[in-house]
Short mmCIF file of C-alpha atoms and ligand atoms in Angstrom, two decimals:
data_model
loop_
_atom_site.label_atom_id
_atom_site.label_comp_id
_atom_site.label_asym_id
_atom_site.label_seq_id
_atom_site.Cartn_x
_atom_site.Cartn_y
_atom_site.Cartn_z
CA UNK R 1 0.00 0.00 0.00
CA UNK R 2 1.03 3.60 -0.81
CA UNK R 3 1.78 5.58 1.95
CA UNK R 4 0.19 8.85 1.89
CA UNK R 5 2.26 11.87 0.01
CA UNK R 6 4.31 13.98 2.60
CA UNK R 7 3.37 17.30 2.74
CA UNK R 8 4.75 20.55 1.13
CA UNK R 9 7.51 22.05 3.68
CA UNK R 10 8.52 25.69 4.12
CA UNK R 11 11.31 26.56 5.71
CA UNK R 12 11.16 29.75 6.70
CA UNK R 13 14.89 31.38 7.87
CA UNK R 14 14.74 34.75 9.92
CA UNK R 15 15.99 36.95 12.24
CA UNK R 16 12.18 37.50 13.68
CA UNK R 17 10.56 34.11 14.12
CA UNK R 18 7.99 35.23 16.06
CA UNK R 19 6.44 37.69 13.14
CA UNK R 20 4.92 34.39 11.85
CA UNK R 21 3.03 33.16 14.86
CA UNK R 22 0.54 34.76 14.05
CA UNK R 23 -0.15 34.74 10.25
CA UNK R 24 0.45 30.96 10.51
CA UNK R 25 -1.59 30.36 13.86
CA UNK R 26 -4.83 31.68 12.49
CA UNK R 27 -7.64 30.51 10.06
CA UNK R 28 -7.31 28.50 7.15
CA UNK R 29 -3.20 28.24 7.55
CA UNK R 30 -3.79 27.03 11.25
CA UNK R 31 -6.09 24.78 9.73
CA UNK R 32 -4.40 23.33 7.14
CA UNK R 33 -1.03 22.55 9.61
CA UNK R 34 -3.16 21.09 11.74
CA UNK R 35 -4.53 18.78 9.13
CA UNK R 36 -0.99 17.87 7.78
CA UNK R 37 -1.66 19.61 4.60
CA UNK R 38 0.97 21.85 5.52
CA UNK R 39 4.39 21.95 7.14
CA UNK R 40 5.71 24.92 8.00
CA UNK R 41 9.26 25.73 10.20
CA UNK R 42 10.81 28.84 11.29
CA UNK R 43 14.62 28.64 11.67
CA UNK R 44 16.26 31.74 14.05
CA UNK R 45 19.02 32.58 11.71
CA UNK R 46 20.85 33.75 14.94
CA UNK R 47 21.09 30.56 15.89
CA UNK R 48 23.93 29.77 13.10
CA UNK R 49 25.84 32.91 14.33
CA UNK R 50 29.72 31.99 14.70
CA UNK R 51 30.81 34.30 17.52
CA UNK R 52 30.12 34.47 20.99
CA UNK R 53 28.40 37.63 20.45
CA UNK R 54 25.42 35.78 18.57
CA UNK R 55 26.95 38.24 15.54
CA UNK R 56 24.45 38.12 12.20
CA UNK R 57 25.04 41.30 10.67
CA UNK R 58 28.02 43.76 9.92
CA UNK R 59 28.57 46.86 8.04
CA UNK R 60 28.79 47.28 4.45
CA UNK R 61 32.05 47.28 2.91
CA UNK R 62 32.82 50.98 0.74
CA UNK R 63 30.60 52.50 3.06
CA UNK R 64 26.89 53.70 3.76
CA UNK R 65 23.85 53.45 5.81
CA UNK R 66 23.17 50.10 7.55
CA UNK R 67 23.94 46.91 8.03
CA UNK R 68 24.09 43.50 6.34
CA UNK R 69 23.43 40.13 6.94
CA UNK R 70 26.70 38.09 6.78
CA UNK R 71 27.11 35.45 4.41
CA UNK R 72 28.49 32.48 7.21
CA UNK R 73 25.38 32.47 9.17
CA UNK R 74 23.29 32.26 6.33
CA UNK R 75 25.59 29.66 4.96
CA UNK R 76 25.23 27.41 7.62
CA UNK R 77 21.97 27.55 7.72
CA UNK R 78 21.65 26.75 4.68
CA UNK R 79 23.88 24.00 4.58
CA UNK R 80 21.32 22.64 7.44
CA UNK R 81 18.20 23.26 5.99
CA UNK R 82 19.05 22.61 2.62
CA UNK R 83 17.72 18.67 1.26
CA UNK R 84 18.21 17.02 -2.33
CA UNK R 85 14.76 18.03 -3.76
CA UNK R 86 14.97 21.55 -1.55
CA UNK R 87 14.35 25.02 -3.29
CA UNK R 88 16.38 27.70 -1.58
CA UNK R 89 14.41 31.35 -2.02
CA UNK R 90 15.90 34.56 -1.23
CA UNK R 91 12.89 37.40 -0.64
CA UNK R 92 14.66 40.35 -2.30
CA UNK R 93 12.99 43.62 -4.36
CA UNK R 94 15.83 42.67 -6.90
CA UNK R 95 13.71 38.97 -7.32
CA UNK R 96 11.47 37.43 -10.45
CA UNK R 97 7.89 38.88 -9.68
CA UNK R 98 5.45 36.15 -7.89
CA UNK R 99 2.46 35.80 -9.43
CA UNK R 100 -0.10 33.07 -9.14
CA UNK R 101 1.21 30.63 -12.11
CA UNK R 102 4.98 30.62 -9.91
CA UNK R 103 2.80 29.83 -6.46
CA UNK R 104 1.08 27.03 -8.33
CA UNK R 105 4.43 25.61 -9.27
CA UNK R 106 5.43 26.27 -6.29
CA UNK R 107 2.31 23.83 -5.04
CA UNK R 108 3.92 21.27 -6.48
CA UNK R 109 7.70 21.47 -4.91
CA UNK R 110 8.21 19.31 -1.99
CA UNK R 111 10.60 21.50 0.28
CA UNK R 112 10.68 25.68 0.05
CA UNK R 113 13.21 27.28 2.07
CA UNK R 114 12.59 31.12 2.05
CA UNK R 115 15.27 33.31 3.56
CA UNK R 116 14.10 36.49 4.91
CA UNK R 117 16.90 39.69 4.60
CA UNK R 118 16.39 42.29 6.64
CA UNK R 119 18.55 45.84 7.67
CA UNK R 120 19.91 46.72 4.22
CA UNK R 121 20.27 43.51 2.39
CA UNK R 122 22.18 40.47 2.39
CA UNK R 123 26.21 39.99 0.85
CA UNK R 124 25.91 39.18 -2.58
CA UNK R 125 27.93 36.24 -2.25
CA UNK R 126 25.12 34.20 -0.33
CA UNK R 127 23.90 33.96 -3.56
CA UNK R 128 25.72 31.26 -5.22
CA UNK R 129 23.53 29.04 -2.31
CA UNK R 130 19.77 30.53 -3.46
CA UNK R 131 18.13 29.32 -6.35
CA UNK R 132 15.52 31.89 -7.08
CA UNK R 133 15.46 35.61 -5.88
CA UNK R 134 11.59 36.68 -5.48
CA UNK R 135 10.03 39.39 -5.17
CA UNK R 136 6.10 40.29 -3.95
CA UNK R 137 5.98 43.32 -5.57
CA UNK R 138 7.91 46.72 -6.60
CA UNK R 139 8.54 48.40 -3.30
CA UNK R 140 10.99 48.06 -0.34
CA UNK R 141 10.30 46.52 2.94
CA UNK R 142 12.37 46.12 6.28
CA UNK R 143 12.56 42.47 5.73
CA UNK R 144 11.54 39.66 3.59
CA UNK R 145 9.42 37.90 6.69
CA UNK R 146 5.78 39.82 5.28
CA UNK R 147 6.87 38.98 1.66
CA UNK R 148 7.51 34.99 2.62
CA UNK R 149 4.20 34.73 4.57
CA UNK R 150 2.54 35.96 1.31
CA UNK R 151 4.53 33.38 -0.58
CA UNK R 152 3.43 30.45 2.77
CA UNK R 153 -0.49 32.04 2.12
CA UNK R 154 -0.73 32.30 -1.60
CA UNK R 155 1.07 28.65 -2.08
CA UNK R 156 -1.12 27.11 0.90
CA UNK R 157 -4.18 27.89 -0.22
CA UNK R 158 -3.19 25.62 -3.72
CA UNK R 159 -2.32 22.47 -2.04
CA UNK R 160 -5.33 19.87 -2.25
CA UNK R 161 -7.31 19.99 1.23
CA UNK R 162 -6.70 23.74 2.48
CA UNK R 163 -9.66 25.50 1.36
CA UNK R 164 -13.02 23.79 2.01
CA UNK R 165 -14.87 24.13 -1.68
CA UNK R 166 -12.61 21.73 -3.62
CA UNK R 167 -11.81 23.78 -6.62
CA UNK R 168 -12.51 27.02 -5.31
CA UNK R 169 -8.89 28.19 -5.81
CA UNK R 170 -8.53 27.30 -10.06
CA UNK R 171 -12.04 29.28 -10.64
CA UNK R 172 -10.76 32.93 -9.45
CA UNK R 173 -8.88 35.84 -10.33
CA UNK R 174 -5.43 35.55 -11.90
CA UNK R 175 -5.52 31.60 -12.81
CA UNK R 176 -7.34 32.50 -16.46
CA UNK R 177 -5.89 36.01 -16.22
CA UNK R 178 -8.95 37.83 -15.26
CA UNK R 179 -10.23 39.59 -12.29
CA UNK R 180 -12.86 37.87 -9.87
CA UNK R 181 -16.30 38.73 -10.91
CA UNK R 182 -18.55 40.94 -8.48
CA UNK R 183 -20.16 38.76 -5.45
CA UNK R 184 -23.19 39.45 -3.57
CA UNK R 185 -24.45 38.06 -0.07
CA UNK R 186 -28.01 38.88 1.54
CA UNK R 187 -29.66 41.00 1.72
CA UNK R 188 -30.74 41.21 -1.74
CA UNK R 189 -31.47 45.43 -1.34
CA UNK R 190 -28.68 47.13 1.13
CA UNK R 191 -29.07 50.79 1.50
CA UNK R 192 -30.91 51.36 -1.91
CA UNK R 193 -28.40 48.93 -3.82
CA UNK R 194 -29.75 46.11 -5.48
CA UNK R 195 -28.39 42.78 -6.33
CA UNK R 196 -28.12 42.18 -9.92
CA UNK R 197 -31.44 40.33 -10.77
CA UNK R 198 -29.65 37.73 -12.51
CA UNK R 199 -27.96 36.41 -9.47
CA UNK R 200 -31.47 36.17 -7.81
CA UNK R 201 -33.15 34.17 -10.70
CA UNK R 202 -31.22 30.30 -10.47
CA UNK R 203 -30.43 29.83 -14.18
CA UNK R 204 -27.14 28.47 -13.78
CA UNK R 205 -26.45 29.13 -18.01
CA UNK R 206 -27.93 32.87 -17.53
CA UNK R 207 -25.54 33.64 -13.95
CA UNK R 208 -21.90 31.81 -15.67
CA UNK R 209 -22.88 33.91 -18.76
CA UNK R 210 -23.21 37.11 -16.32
CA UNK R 211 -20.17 36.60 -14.25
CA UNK R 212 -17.89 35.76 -17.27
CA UNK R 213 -19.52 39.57 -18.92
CA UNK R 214 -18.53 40.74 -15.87
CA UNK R 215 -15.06 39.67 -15.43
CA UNK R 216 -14.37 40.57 -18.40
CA UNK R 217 -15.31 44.29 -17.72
CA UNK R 218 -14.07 44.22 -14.54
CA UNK R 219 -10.15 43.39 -15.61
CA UNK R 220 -10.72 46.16 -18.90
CA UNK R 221 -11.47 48.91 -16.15
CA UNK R 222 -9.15 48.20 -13.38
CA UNK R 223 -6.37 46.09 -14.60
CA UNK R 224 -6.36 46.29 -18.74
CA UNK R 225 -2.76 45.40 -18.83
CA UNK R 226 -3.98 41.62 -17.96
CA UNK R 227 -5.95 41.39 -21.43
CA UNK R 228 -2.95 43.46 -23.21
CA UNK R 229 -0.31 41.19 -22.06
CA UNK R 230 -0.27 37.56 -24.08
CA UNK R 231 -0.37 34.32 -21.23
CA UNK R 232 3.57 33.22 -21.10
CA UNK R 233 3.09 30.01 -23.27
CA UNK R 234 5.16 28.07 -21.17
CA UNK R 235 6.06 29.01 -17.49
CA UNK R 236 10.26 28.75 -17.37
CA UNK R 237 11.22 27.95 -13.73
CA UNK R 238 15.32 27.49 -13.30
CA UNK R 239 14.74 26.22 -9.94
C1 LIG J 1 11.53 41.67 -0.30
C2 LIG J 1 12.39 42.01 0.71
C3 LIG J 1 10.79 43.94 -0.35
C4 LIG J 1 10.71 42.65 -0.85
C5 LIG J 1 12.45 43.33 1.17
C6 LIG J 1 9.77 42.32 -1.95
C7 LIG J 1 15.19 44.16 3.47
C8 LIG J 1 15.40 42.63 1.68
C9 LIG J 1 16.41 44.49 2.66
C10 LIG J 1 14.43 43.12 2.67
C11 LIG J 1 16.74 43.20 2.08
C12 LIG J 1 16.14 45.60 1.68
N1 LIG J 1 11.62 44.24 0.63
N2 LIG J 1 9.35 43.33 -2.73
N3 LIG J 1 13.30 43.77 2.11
O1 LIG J 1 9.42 41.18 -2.13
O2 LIG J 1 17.32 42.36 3.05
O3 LIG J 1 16.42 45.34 0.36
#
């Protein structure tokens, strides 16, 4: 008999464990590690320090503000966390984009490590050892830890199990590169605003018709660069 598949694992390495008790102790992510869907570890990167003085960080060579992790730590860490079928992710504003076709490939990895810089950066030479820089977005934050629990929530919710509607995560925004279509709950009249009537009538042919419209119009008014820009025919992952 085939023993069940084991479960994706993040490792998460950081400076600032406990940022992620919380994201990952609530709702559908507590559920889902609960359940075993999920396996998620947070690694104190101080904790591979190689001075008596717990040292992580140091200042940047030719000058200027801040400080930066040091490669060693992050190097032994590594060299710990790192398996044969790992991925090693550094959260950088210098990474590839994420996007929801990379966190469905990602579904389908078997060990993530993400590495979380914070101060001013990381030295460059840690990364020889990372096999994908990634980035959340085009903007600068203290650290990489909210960028990786976006990566930990966005991948999650993919794996088979997490969310309760099987399915529920394919039909939405993004996967057919179009924005969610407008939802409704009761009351059917809220401070003079109707429901569209449609939604109200149960003709399943006349409501999919409806919601695909308005998708459609939806992404053309608030995102038209979706519809300009063609679907990547074939999703190139060097990882
Ligand atoms: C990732 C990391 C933004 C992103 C990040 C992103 C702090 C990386 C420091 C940390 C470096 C600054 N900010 N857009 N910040 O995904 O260690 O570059």
């Amino acid at each position: 008999m085939s023993r069940p598949k084991p479960p994706l694992r993040f490792d998460v390495l950081t400076l600032f464990p406990r940022m992620f008790e919380g994201p990952f102790s609530e709702s559908i992510l507590k559920r889902a590690r609960e359940r075993g869907l999920l396996d998620v570890r947070l690694t104190d990167l101080r904790d591979f320090s190689t001075d008596r003085h717990h040292t992580v960080d140091d200042r940047p060579y030719g000058g200027g503000a801040g400080m930066l992790l040091m490669a060693e730590p992050l190097f032994q860490a590594l060299k710990r966390l790192r398996k044969k079928n790992s991925k090693v992710i550094l959260l950088s504003p210098q990474g590839r984009r994420f996007d929801q076709a990379l966190a469905a490939k990602f579904a389908k990895e078997r060990h993530l490590v993400l590495v979380c810089g914070h101060y001013e950066g990381v030295d460059e030479r840690i990364l020889d050892f990372v096999d994908l820089e990634l980035s959340v977005g085009d903007f600068v934050l203290t650290g990489g830890e909210i960028p990786a629990m976006a990566v930990v929530d966005a991948v999650a919710r993919l794996l088979p199990g997490v969310l309760a509607k099987p399915g529920a995560a394919e039909k939405e925004s993004f996967t057919e590169r179009l924005l969610d279509y407008p939802q409704y709950t009761r009351p059917a009249e809220w401070r003079g605003r109707k429901v569209p009537e449609v939604l109200l009538s149960g003709d399943h042919a006349r409501i999919d018709a409806w919601r695909r419209e308005a998708a459609r119009r939806a992404t053309a008014l608030k995102r038209p660069d979706l519809l300009e820009k063609p679907a990547r025919k074939k999703l190139r992952l060097r990882v």
